Coordinates of C-alpha atoms and ligand atoms in Angstrom, one line a residue:
X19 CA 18.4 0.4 20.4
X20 CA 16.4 3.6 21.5
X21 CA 15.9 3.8 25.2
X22 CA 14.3 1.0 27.1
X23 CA 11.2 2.5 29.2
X24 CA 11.0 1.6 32.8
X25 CA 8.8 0.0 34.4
X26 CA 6.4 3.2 34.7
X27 CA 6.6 5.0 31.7
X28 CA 4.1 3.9 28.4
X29 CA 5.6 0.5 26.9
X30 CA 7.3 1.5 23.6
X31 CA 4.6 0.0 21.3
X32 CA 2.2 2.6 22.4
X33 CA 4.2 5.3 20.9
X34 CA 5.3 3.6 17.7
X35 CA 4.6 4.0 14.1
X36 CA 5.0 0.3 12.7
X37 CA 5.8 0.1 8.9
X38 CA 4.9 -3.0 7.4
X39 CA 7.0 -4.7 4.3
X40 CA 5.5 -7.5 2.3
X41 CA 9.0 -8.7 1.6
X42 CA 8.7 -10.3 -1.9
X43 CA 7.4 -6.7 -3.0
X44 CA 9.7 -4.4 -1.5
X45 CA 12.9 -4.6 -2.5
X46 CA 15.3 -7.1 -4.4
X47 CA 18.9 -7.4 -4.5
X48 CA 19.8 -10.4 -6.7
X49 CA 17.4 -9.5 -9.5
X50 CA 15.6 -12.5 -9.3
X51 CA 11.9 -10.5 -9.7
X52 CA 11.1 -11.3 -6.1
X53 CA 12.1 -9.0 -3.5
X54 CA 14.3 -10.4 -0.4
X55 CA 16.2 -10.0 3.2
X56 CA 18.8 -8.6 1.6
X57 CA 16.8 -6.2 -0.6
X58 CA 15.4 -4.7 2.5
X59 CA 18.5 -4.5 4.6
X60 CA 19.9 -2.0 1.6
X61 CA 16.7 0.2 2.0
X62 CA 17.1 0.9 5.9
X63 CA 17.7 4.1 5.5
X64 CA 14.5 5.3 3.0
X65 CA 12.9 3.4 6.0
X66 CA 15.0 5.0 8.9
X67 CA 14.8 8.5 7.5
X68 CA 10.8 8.2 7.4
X69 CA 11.2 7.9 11.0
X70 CA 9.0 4.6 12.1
X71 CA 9.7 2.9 14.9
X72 CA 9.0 -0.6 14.7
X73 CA 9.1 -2.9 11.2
X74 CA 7.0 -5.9 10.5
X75 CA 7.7 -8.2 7.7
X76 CA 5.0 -10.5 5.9
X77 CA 6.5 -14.3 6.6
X78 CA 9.3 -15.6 5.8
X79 CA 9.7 -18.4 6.7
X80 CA 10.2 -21.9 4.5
X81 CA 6.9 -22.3 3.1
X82 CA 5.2 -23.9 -0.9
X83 CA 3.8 -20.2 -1.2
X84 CA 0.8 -21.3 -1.9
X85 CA -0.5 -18.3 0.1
X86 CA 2.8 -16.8 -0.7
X87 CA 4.1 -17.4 2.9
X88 CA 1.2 -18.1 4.9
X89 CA 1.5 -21.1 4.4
X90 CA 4.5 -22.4 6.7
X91 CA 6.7 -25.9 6.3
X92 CA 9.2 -24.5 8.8
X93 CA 8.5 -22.1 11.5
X94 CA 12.3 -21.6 12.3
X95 CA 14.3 -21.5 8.6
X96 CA 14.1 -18.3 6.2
X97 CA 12.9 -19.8 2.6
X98 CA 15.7 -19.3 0.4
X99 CA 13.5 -17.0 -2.0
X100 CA 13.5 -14.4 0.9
X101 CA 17.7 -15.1 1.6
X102 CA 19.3 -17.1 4.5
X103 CA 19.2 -16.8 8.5
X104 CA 22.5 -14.9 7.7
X105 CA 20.7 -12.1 5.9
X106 CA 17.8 -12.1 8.6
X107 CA 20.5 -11.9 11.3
X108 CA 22.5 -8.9 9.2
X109 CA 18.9 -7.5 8.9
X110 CA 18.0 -7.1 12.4
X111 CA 21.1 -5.8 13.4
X112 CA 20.6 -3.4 10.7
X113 CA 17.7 -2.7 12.1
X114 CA 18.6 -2.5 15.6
X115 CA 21.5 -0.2 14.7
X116 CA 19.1 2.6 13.3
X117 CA 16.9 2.8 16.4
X118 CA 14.2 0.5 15.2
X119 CA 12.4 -2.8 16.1
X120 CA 11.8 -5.8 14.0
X121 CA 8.5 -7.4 14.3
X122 CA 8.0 -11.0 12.5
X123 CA 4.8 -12.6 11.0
X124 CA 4.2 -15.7 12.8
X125 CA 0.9 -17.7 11.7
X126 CA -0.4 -19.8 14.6
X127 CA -3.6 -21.3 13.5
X128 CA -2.6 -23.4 10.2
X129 CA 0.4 -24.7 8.9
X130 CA 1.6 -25.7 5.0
X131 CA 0.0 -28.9 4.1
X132 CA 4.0 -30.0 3.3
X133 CA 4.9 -29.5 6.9
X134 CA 6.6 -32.1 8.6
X135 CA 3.6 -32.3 11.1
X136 CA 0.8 -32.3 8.4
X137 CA 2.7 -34.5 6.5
X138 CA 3.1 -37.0 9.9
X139 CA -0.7 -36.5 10.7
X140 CA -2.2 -37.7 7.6
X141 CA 0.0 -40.6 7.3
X142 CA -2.2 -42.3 9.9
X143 CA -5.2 -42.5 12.2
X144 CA -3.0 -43.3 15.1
X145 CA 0.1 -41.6 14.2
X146 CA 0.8 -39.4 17.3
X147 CA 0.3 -36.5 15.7
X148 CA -2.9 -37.1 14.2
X149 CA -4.4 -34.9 16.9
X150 CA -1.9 -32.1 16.2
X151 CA -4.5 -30.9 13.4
X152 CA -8.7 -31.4 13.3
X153 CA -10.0 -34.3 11.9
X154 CA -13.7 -35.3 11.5
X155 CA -15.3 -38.2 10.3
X156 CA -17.7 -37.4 7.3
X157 CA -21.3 -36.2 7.7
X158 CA -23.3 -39.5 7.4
X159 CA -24.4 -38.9 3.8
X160 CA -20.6 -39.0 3.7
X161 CA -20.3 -34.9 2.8
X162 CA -18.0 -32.3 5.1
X163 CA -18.4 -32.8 8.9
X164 CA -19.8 -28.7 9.2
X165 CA -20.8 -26.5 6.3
X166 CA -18.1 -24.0 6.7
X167 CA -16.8 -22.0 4.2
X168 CA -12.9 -21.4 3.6
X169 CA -11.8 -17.6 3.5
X170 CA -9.8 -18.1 0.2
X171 CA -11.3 -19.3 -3.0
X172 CA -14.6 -19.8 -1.2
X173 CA -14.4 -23.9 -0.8
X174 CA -15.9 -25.9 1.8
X175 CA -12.9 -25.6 4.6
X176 CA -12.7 -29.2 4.9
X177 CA -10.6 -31.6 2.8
X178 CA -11.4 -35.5 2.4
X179 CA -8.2 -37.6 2.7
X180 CA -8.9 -40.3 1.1
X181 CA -5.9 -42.8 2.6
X182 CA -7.6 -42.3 6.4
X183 CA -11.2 -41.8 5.6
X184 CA -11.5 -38.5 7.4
X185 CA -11.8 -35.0 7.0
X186 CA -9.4 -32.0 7.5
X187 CA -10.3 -28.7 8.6
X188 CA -8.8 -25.3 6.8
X189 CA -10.1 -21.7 7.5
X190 CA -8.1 -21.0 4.8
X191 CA -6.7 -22.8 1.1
X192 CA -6.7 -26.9 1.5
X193 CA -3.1 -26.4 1.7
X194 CA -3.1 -24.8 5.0
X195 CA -4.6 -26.8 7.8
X196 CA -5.6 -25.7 10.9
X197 CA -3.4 -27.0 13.7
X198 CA -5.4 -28.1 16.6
X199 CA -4.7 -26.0 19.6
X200 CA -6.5 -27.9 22.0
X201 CA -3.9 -30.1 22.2
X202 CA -1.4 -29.4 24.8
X203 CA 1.6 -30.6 22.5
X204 CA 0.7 -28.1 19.7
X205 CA 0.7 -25.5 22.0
X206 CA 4.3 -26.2 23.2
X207 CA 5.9 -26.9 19.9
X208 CA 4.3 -23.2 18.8
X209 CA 5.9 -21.3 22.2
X210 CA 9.4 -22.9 21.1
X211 CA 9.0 -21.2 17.8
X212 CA 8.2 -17.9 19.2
X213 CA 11.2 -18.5 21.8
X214 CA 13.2 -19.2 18.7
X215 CA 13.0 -15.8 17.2
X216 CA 13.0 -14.3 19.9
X217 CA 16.4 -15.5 21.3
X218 CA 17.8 -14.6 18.1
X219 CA 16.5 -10.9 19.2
X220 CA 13.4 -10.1 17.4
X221 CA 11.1 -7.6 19.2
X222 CA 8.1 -9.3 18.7
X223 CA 5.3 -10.5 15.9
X224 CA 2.5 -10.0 14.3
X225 CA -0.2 -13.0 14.8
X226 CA -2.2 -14.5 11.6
X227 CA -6.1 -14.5 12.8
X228 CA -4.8 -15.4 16.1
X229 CA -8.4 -15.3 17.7
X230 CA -9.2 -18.4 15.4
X231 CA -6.7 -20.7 17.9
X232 CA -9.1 -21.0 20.1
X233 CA -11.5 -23.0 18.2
X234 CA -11.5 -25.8 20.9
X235 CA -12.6 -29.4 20.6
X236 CA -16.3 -28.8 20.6
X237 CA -15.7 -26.7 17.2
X238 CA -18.2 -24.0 17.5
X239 CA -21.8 -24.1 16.3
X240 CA -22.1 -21.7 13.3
X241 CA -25.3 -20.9 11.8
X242 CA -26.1 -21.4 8.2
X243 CA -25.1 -17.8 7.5
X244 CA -22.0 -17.6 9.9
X245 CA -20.7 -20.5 8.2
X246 CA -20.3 -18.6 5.2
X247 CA -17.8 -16.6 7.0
X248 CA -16.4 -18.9 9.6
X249 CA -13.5 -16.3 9.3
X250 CA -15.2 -13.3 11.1
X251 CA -17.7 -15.0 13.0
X252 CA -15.4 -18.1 15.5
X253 CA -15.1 -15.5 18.2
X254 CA -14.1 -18.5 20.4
X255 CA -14.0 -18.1 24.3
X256 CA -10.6 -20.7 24.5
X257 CA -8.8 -17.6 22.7
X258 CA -8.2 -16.3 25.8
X259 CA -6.2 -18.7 28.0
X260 CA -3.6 -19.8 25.1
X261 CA -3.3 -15.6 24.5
X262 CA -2.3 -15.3 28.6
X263 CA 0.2 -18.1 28.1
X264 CA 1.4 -16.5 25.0
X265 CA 2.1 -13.1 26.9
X266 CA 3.9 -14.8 30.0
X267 CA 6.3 -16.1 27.4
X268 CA 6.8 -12.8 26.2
X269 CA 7.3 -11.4 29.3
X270 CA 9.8 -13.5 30.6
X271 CA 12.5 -11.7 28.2
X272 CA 13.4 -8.6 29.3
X273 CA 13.8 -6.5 26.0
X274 CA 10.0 -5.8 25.8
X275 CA 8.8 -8.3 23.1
X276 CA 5.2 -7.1 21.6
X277 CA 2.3 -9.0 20.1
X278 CA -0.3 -7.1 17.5
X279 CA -2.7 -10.0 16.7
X280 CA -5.0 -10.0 13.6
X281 CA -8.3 -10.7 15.2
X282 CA -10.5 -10.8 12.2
X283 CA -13.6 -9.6 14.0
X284 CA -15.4 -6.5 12.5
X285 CA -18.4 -5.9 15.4
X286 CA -18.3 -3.4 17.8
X287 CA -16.3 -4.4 21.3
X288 CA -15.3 -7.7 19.7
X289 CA -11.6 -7.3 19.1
X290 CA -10.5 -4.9 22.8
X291 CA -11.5 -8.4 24.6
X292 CA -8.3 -9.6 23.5
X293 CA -6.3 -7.8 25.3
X294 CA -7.7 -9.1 28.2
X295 CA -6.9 -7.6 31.4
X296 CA -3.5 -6.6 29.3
X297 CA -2.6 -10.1 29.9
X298 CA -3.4 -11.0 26.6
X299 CA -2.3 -9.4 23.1
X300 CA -0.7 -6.1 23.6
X301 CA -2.3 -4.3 20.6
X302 CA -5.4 -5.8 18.1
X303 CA -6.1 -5.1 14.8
X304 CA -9.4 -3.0 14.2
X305 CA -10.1 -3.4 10.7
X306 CA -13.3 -1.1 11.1
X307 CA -11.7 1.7 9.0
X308 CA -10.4 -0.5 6.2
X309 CA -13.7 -1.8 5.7
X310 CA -15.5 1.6 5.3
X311 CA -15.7 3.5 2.7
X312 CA -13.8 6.8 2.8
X313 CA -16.4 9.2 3.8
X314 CA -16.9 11.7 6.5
X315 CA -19.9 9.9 8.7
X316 CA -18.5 6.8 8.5
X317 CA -15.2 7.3 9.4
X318 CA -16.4 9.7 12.1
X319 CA -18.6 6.8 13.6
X320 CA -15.2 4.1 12.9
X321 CA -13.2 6.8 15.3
X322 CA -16.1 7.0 17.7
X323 CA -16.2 3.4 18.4
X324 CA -12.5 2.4 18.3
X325 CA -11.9 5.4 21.2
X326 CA -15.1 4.7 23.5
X327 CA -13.7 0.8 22.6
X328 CA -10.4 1.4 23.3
X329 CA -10.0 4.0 26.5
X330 CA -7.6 4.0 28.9
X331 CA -6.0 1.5 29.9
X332 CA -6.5 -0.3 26.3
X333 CA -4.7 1.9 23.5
X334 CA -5.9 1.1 20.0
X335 CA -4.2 0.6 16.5
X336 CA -5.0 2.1 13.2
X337 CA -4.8 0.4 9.9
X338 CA -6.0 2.2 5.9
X339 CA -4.0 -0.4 4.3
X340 CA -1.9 -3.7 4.4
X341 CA -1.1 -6.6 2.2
X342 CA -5.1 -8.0 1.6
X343 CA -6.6 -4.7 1.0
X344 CA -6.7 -2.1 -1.5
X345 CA -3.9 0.5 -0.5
X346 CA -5.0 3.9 1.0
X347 CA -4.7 5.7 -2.3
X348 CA -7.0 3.3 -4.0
X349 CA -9.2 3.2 -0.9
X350 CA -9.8 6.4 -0.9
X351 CA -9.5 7.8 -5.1
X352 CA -6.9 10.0 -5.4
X353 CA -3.7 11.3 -4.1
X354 CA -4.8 14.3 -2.3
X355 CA -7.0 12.2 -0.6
X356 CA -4.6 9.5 0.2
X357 CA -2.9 12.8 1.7
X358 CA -5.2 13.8 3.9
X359 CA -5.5 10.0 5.1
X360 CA -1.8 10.4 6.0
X361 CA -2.4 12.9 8.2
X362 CA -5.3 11.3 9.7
X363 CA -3.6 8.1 10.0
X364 CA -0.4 10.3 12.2
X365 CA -2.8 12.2 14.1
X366 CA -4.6 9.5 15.5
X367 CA -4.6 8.0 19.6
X368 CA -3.1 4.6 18.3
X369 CA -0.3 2.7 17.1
X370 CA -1.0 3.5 12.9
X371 CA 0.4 0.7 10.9
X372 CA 1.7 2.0 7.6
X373 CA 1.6 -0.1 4.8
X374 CA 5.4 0.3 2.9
X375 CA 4.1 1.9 -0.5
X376 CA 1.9 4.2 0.8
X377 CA 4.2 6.8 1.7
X378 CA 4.9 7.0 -1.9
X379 CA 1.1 7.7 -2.6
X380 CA 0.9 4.1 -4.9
X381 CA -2.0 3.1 -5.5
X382 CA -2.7 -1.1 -6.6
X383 CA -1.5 -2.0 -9.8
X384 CA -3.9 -2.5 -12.3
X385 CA -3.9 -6.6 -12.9
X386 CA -6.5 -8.3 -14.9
X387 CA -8.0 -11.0 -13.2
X388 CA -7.1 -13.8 -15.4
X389 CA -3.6 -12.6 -14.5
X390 CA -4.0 -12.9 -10.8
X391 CA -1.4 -15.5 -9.3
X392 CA -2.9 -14.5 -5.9
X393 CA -5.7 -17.4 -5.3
X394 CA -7.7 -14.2 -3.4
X395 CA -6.7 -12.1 -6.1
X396 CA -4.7 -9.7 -3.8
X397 CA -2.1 -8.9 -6.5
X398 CA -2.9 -5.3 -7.1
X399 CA -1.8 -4.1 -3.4
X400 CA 1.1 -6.4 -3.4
X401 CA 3.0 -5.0 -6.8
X402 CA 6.2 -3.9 -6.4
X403 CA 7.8 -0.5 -4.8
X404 CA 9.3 1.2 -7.5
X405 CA 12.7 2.7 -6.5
X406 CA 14.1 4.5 -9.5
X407 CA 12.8 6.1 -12.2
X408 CA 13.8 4.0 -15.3
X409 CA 12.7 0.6 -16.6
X410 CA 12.9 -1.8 -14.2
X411 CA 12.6 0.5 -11.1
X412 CA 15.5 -1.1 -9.4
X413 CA 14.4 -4.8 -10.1
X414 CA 15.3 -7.7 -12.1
X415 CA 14.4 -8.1 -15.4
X416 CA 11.2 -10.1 -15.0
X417 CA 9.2 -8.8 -11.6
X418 CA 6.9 -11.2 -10.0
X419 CA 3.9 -8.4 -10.2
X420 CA 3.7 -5.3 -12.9
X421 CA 4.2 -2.0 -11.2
X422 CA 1.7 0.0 -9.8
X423 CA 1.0 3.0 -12.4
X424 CA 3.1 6.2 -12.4
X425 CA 5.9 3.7 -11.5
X426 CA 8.1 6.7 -13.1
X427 CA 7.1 9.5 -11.3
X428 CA 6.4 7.9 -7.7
X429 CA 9.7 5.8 -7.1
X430 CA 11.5 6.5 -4.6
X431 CA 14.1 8.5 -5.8
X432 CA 12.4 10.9 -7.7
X433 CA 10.2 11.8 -4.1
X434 CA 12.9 12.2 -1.8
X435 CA 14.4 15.8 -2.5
X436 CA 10.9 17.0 -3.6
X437 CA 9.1 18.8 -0.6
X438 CA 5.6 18.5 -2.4
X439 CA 6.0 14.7 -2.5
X440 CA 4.1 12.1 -0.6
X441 CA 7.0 11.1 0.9
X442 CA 7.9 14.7 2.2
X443 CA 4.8 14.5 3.7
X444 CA 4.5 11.3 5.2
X445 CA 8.5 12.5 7.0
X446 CA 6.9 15.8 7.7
X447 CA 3.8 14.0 9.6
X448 CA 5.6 11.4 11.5
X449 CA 8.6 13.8 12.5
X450 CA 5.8 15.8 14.4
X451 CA 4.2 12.9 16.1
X452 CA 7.5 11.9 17.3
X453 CA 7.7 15.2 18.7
X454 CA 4.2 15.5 20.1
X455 CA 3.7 14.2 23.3
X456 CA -0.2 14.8 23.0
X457 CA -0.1 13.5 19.0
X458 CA 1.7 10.4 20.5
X459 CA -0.2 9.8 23.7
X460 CA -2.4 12.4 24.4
X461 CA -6.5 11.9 24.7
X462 CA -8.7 12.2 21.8
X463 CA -12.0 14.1 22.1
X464 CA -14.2 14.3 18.5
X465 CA -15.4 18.1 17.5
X466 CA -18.6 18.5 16.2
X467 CA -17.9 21.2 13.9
X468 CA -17.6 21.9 10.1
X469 CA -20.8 20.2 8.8
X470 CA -21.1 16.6 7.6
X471 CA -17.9 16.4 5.5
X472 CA -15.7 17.1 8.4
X473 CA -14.2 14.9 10.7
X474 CA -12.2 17.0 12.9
X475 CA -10.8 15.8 16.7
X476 CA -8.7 17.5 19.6
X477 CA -5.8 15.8 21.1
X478 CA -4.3 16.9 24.4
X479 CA -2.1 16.1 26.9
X480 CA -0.6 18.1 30.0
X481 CA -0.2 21.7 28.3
X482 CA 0.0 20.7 24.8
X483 CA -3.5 20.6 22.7
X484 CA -3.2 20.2 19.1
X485 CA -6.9 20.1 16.8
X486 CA -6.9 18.1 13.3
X487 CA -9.7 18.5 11.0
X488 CA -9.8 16.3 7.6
X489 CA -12.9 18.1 5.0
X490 CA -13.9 14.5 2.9
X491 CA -16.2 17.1 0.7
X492 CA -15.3 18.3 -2.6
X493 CA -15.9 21.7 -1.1
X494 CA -13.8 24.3 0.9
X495 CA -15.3 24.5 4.7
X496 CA -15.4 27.3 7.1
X497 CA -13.9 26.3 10.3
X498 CA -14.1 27.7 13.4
X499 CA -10.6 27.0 14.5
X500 CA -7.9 29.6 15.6
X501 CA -4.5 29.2 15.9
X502 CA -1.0 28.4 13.7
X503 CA -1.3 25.9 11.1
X504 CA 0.9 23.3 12.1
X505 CA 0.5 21.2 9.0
X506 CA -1.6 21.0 6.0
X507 CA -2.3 18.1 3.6
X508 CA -1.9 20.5 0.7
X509 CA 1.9 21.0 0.0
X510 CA 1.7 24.7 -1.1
X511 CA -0.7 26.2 1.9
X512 CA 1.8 28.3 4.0
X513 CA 2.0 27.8 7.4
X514 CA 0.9 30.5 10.1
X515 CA -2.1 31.9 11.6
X516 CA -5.1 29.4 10.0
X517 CA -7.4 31.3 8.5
X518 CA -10.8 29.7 9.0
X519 CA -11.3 27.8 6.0
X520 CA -10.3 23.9 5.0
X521 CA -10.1 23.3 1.0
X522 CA -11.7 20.3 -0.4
X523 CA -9.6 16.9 0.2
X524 CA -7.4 18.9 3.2
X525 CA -6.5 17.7 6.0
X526 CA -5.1 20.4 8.7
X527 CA -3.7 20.3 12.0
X528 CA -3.6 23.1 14.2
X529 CA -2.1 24.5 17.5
X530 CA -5.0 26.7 18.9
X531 CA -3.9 30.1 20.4
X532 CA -4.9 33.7 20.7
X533 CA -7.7 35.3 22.3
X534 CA -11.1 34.1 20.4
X535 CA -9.5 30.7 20.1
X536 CA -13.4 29.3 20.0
X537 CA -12.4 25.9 22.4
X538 CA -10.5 27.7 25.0
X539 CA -13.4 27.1 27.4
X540 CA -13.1 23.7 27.0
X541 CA -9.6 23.3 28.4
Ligands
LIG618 C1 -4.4 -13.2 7.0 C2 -3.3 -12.7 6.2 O1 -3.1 -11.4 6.3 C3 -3.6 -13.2 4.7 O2 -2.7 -12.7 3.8 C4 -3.6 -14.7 4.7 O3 -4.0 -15.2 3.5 C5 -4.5 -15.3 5.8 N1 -4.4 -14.6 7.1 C6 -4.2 -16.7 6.0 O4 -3.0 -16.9 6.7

């Protein structure tokens, strides 16, 4: 393992560049079309030599699939599609061995509808774990207890069950209820499964809407319009106190287990309340940026809040891309966009979560949707990573997803001695935030210069100031920055003194010096 920090230096989380694998779409060693443990314990290195710090995989643990994983029968087996508790085991130390961290996917607020628990609490009214999940009586003309909509396939989120004459609540498909969290024994069964993993030496998890745990009893009241979205609008107050009891457990181990929840909240100053009085979650999700569209003003005003949201002592993340949205090179429209992103995404105060793909410039595979096996139609940012160059790209025959296009060109292999590729880049970027003390941890103070295409920001810390500036316009921009060109987005742009002016689509970062530098009276 890299060095434990002491009690007074920044927690290693802070400084860390987490990759994210959607296992079944990553890599697969017994040619079975879906990727696997094993499949991702070969690729260590590609992921090693990239030079992230932490890994988190999408679930695997036993689970139907009917949200491919999301949907949980067994919070502490691996489902045999992914490999066995063996091949988890060979994977961390794997992981462990190259300096890195392994993060799992845990999914507190809903289960499979096939898990033992489900399974007990429907048998019965009075089965004692009938309260482990929400049940309602019917509305008295006999429809759903609330009007809330589900987050997948847009259903009311309750389910009749016709052998107990009630209702069961999910956020999510019918075949993953929520678990009821209000009750005490819930709550404990969930802690052992986190002290399960993490006694077998996982470094921590990612949690699955985590803020919707705290739904309480008293389910909140949702307006007509809310209740469309139940999703992003339960911003429930009993959140809190499970999230305190979650990080006590964490902190009674001693090898610094993290927590990055998904907080599906998208207003301003919602999500930094669950980190509490960083007693709470350790990092949140902001999904601000995801959810704009990849222009200057509003990216400018996404950066803007997250940092006035987000200042000392909180520390925020920043995510272009995961497993439910379009990746950053569809996001965005083209590659030397997606390239500028990159450097935006490494330059930023927070802990970026890169989505695996991305530093291979994919963008989503082009699936029709009467070929979607997703029941949200997520399928084009889940296709699989092409590795090799040829037919089959280092899969079985018969891949559970079509590539993404220019399968030939972008895998893996054909990127990694090319020093114009996206991967050279993406190496290039994170091998000088690793070396940056003021990319990693230093402040971040927007610059208002460049015109309305340019976002452009100054990080600093102790002696070290570095400036980035990303031009969003189809236009080359003056800038009034001096110094050495540290890095540009644009493979061929020598580096050395900058010369004033940002292409169209670049993104630059540069190490202000000499005697007109224009900021120096700034410092
Ligand atoms: C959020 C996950 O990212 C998504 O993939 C999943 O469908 C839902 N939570 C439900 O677990």
């Amino acid at each position: 393992m890299t060095d434990r920090p002491g009690q007074h230096e920044r927690p290693w989380w802070r400084d860390a560049v987490i990759y994210q694998i959607y296992p079944r779409s990553f890599a697969d060693s017994d040619g079975d079309g879906v990727g696997d443990l094993r499949g991702i314990t070969d690729r260590l290195d590609h992921i090693a030599s990239l030079g992230v710090d932490a890994i988190w995989l999408s679930p695997i643990f036993a689970s139907p699939m009917a949200d491919f994983g999301y949907d949980v029968s067994d919070y502490c087996s691996v489902d045999p599609v992914f490999g066995s508790e063996a091949d988890l085991d060979e994977l961390i130390a794997g992981v462990h061995e190259r300096g890195m961290r392994l993060l799992l996917d845990w999914v507190p607020n809903h289960t499979s509808d096939q898990h033992p628990w489900f399974e007990a609490s429907r048998r019965s009214r009075t089965d004692p774990k009938r309260d482990w999940y929400v049940w309602r009586d019917p509305a008295p003309d006999g429809g759903p207890p609330t009007g809330w909509t589900a987050a997948i396939r847009r259903v009311p989120a309750w389910t009749f069950d016709e052998q107990t004459g009630q209702y069961y609540l999910h956020l999510f498909l019918p075949e993953q209820p929520d678990l009821n969290w209000a009750n005490p024994e819930v709550e404990a069964a969930m802690h052992d499964t986190l002290r399960y993993w993490l006694d077998r030496g996982v470094d921590g998890f990612r949690a699955d809407v985590v803020h919707l745990i705290g739904k309480g009893t008293d389910l909140p009241d949702l307006d007509e319009r809310q209740a469309r979205h139940p999703l992003i609008e339960i911003d429930p107050p009993y959140a809190h106190e499970l999230l305190r009891r979650i990080r006590a457990l964490l902190e009674g181990y001693d090898h610094q287990p993290m927590m990055v929840g998904e907080v599906y909240l998208l207003g301003d100053g919602q999500t930094v309340t669950y980190l509490g009085n960083d007693d709470e979650l350790h990092l949140t999700f902001d999904f601000r940026a995801l959810h704009s569209p990849w222009e200057a003003a509003a990216i400018r005003s996404v950066i803007e809040r997250s940092q006035r949201e987000f200042a000392a002592p909180h520390w925020p993340t920043w995510v272009l891309s995961n497993h439910d949205k379009p990746r950053t090179r569809s996001l965005c429209g083209s590659t030397d966009r997606a390239r500028a992103a990159a450097v935006m995404s490494l330059t930023m105060r927070a802990t970026p979560f890169l989505y695996a793909g991305d530093e291979l410039g994919l963008a989503d595979a082009d699936i029709a949707p009467e070929n979607w096996i997703d029941p949200a139609g997520r399928d084009g940012c889940r296709a699989p990573i092409p590795w090799t160059p040829e037919d089959g790209h280092g899969w079985g025959p018969d891949p559970w997803l079509p590539f993404p296009p220019d399968a030939d060109v972008l895998a893996a292999s054909e990127q990694v001695d090319d020093p114009a590729s996206m991967l050279a880049l993406y190496r290039r970027l994170l091998q000088m935030r690793r070396a940056s003390p003021a990319l990693r941890a230093g402040d971040l103070e927007l610059l208002d210069i460049g015109g309305a295409d340019v976002v452009a920001y100054r990080r600093s810390h102790a002696d070290e100031v570095l400036e980035v500036a990303v031009n969003f316009g189809d236009a080359p921009v003056e800038l009034p920055l001096n110094g050495d060109l540290v890095v540009s987005s644009v493979h061929d742009r020598s580096p050395g003194a900058f010369d004033g002016i940002i292409g169209a689509h670049e993104a630059i970062v540069v190490r202000p010096g000499g005697e007109s530098a224009p900021h120096e009276s700034h410092r």
